mmCIF file of C-alpha atoms and ligand atoms in Angstrom:
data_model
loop_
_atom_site.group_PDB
_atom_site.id
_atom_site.type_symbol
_atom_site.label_atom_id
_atom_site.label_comp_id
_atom_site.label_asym_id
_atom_site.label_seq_id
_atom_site.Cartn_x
_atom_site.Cartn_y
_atom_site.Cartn_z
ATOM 1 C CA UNK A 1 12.634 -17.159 -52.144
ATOM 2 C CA UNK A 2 15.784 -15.187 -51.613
ATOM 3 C CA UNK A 3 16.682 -14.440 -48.044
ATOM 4 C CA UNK A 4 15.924 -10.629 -46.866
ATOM 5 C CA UNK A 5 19.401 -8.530 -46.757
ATOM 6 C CA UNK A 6 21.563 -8.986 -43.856
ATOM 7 C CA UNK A 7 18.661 -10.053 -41.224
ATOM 8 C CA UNK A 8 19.689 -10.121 -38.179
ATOM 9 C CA UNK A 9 16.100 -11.865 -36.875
ATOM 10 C CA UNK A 10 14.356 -14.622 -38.728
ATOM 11 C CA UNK A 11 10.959 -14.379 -38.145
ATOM 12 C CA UNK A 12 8.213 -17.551 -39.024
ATOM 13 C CA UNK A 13 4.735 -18.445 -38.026
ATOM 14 C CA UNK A 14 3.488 -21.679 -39.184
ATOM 15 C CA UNK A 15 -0.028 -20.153 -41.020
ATOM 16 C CA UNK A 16 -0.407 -16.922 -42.645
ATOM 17 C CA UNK A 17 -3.268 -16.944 -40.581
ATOM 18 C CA UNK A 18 -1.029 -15.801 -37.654
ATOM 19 C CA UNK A 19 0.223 -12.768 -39.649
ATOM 20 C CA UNK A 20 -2.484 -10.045 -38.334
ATOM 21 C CA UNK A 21 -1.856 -10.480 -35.016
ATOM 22 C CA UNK A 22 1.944 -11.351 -34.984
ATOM 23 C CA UNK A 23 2.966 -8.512 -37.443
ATOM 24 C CA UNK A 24 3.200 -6.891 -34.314
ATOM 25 C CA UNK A 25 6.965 -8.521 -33.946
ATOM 26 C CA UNK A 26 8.062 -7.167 -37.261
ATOM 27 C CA UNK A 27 6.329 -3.647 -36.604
ATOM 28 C CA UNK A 28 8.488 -2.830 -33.417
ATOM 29 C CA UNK A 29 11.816 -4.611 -35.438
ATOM 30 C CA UNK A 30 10.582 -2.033 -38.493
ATOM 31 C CA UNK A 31 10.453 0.734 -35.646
ATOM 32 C CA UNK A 32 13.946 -0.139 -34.053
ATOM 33 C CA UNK A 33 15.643 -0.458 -37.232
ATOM 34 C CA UNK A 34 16.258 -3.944 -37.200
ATOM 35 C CA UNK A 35 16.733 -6.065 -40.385
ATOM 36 C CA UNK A 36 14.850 -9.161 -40.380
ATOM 37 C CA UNK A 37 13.365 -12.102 -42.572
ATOM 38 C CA UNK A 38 10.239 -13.363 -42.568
ATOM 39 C CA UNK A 39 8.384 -16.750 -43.815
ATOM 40 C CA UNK A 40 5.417 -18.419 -43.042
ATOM 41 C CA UNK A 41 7.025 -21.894 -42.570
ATOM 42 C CA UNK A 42 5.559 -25.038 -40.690
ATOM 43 C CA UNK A 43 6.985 -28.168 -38.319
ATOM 44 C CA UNK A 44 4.352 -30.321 -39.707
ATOM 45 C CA UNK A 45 3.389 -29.036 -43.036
ATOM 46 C CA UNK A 46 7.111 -28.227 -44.805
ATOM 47 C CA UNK A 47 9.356 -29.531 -42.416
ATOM 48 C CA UNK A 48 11.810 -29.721 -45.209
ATOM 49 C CA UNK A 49 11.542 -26.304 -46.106
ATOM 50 C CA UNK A 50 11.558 -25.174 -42.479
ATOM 51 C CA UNK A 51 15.237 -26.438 -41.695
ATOM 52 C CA UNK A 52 16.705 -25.370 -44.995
ATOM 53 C CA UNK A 53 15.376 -22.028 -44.036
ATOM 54 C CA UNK A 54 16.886 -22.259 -40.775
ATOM 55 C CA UNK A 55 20.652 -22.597 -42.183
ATOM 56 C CA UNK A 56 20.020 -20.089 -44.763
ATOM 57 C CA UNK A 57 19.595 -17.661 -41.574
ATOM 58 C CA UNK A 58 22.359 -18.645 -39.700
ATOM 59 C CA UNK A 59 24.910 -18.443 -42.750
ATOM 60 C CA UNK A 60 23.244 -14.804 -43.697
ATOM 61 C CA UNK A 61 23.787 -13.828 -39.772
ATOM 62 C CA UNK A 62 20.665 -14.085 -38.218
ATOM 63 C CA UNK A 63 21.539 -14.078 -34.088
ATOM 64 C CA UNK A 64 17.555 -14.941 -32.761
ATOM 65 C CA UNK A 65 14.906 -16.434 -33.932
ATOM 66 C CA UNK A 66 10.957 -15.680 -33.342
ATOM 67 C CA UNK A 67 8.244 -18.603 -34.279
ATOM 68 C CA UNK A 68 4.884 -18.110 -33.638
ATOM 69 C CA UNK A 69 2.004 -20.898 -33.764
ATOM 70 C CA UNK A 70 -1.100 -21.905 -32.856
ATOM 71 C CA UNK A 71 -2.778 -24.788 -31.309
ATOM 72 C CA UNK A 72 -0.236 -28.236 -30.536
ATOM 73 C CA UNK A 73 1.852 -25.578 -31.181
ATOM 74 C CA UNK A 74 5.461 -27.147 -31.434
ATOM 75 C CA UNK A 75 7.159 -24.859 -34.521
ATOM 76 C CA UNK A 76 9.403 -22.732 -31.658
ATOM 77 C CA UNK A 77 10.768 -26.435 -30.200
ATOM 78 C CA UNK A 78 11.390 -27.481 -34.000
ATOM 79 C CA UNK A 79 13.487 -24.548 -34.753
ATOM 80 C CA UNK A 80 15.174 -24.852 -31.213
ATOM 81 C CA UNK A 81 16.377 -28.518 -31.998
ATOM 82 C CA UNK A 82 17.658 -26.912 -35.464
ATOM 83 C CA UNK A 83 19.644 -23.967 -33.875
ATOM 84 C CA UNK A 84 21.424 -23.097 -30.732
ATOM 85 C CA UNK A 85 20.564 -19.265 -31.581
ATOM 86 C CA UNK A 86 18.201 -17.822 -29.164
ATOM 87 C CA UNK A 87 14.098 -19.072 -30.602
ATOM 88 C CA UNK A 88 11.370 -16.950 -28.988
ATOM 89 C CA UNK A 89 8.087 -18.617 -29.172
ATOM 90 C CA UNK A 90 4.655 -16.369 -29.391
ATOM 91 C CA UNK A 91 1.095 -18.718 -28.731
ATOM 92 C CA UNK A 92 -1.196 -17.881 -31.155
ATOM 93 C CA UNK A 93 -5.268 -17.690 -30.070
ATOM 94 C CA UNK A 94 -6.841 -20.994 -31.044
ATOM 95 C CA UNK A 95 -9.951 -22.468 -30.095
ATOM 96 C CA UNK A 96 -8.993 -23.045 -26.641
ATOM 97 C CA UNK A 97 -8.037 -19.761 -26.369
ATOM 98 C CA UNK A 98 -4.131 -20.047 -27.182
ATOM 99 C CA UNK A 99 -3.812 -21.792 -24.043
ATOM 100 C CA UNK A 100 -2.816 -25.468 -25.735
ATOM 101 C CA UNK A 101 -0.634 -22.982 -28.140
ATOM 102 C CA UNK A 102 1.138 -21.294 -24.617
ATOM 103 C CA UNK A 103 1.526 -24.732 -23.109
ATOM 104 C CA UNK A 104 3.666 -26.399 -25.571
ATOM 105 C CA UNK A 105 5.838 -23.633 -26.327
ATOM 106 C CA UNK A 106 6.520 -22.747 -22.427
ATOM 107 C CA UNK A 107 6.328 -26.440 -21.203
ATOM 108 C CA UNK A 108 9.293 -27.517 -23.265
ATOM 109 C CA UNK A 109 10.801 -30.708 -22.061
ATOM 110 C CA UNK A 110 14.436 -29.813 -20.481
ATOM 111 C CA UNK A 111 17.509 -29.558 -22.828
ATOM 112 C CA UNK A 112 15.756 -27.408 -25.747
ATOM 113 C CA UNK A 113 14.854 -24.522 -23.969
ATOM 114 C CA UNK A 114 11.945 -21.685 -25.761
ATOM 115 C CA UNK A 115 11.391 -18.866 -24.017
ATOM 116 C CA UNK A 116 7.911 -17.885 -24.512
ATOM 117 C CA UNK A 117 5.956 -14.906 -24.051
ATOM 118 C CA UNK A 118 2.460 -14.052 -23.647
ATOM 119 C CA UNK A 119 -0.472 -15.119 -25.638
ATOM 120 C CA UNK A 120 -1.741 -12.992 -28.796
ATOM 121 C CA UNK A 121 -0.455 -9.216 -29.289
ATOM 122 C CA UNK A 122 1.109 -8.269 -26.205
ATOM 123 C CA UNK A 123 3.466 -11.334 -26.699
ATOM 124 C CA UNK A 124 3.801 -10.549 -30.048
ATOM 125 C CA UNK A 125 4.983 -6.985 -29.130
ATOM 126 C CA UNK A 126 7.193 -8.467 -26.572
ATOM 127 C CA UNK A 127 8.750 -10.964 -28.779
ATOM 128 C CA UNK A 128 9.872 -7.810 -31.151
ATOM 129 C CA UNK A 129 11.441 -6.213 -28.413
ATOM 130 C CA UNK A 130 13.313 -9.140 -26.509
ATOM 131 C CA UNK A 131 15.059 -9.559 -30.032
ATOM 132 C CA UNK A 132 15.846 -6.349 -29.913
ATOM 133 C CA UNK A 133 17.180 -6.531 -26.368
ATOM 134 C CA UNK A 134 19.339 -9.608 -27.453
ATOM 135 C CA UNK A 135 20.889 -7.611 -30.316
ATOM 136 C CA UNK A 136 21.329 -4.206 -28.800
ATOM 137 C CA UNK A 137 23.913 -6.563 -26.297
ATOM 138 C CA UNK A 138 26.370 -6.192 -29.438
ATOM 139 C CA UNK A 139 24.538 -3.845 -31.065
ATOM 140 C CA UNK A 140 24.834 0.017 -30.247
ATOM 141 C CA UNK A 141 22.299 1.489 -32.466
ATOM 142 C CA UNK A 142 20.009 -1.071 -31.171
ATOM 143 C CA UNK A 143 20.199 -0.253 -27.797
ATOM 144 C CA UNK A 144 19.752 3.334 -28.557
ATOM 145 C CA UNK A 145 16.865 3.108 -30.787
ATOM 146 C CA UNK A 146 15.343 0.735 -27.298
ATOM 147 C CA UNK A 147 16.358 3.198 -24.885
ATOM 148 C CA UNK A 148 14.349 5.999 -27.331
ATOM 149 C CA UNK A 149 11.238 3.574 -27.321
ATOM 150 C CA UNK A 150 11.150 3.229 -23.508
ATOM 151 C CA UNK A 151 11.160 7.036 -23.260
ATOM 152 C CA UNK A 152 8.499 7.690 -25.734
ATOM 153 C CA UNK A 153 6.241 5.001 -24.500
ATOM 154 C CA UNK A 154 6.545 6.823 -20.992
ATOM 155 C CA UNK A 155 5.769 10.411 -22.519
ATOM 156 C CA UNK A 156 2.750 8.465 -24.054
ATOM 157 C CA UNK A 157 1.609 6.994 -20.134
ATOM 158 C CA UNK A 158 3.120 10.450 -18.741
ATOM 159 C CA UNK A 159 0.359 12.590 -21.061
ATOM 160 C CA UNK A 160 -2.740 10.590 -20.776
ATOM 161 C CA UNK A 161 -5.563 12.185 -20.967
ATOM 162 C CA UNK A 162 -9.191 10.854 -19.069
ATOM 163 C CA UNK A 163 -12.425 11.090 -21.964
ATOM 164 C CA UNK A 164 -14.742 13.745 -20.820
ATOM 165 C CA UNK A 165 -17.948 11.891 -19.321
HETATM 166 C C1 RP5 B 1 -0.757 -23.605 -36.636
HETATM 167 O O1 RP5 B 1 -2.096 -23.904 -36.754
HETATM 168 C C2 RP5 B 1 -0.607 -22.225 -37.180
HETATM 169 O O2 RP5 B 1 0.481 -21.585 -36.564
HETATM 170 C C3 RP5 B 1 -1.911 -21.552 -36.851
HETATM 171 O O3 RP5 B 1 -1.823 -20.793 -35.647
HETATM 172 C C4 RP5 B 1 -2.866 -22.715 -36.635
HETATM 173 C C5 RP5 B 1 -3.996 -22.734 -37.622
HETATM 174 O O4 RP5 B 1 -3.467 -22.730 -38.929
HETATM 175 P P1 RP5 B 1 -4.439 -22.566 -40.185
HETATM 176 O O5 RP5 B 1 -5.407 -23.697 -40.119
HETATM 177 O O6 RP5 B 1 -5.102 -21.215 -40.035
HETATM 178 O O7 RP5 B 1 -3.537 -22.612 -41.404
HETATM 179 O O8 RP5 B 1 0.028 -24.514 -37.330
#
């Protein structure tokens, strides 16, 4: 499959199954205007297919990476090995909770580092914008469309309204 136009993030989750919950990363790229590709790609299943991917991204200009996974979750440290590009890792729920998925993406061995955010859709939100906030460093319509976000989301807190009882 041909390679999204000029991404900038390469976005993968080893099982479609992930895709409800981490759209949330590609939602807040969609909202900042950032280009991305996405596949669902795994470090066990097409391991193959995960590192050709990997150089496709770098040659079209991808700059960060975000891998999300579930369970002995190790597809972040894979594409970390493959890349010296920034690789943010999102745990996945699982049937301990996503807690095996958070502890091998956070407790990466020293050398490979994978920064790693929260557990399920807040980390999956997070992920989206910590790309961002790596590209708007070069990136001036990045930054803008961030600095846009942070104000709206405070109008949002700044309105609230309590339920009548
Ligand atoms: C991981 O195993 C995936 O990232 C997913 O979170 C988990 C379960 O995958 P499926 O069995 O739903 O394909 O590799």
């Amino acid at each position: 499959m041909a390679l999204t136009n000029s991404p900038k993030v390469g976005i993968v989750m080893g099982s479609i199954s992930d895709w409800p919950v981490f759209k949330r990363s590609a939602a807040i790229l969609d909202d900042l205007g950032v280009a991305y590709d996405k596949r669902v790609l795994s470090a066990h299943r097409t391991p193959k297919e995960l590192e050709a991917w990997i150089s496709e991204c770098e040659e079209a200009g991808v700059q960060v990476f975000i891998a999300a996974a579930g369970g002995a979750a190790h597809l972040a440290g894979v594409v970390a090995s493959l890349t010296i590009l920034p690789v943010l890792a999102v745990p996945m729920e699982s049937n301990l909770q996503g807690l095996d998925s958070l502890l091998s993406m956070v407790q990466m061995p020293g050398g490979i580092p994978v920064p790693t955010m929260g557990i399920g859709k807040a980390g999956s939100t997070n992920a989206g914008l910590s790309a961002a906030a790596i590209l708007a460093l070069n990136d001036p319509a990045v930054r803008d469309a961030l600095i846009q976000f942070r104000k709206d989301q405070a109008s949002k807190v700044l309105s609230s309204e309590f339920p009548e009882d």
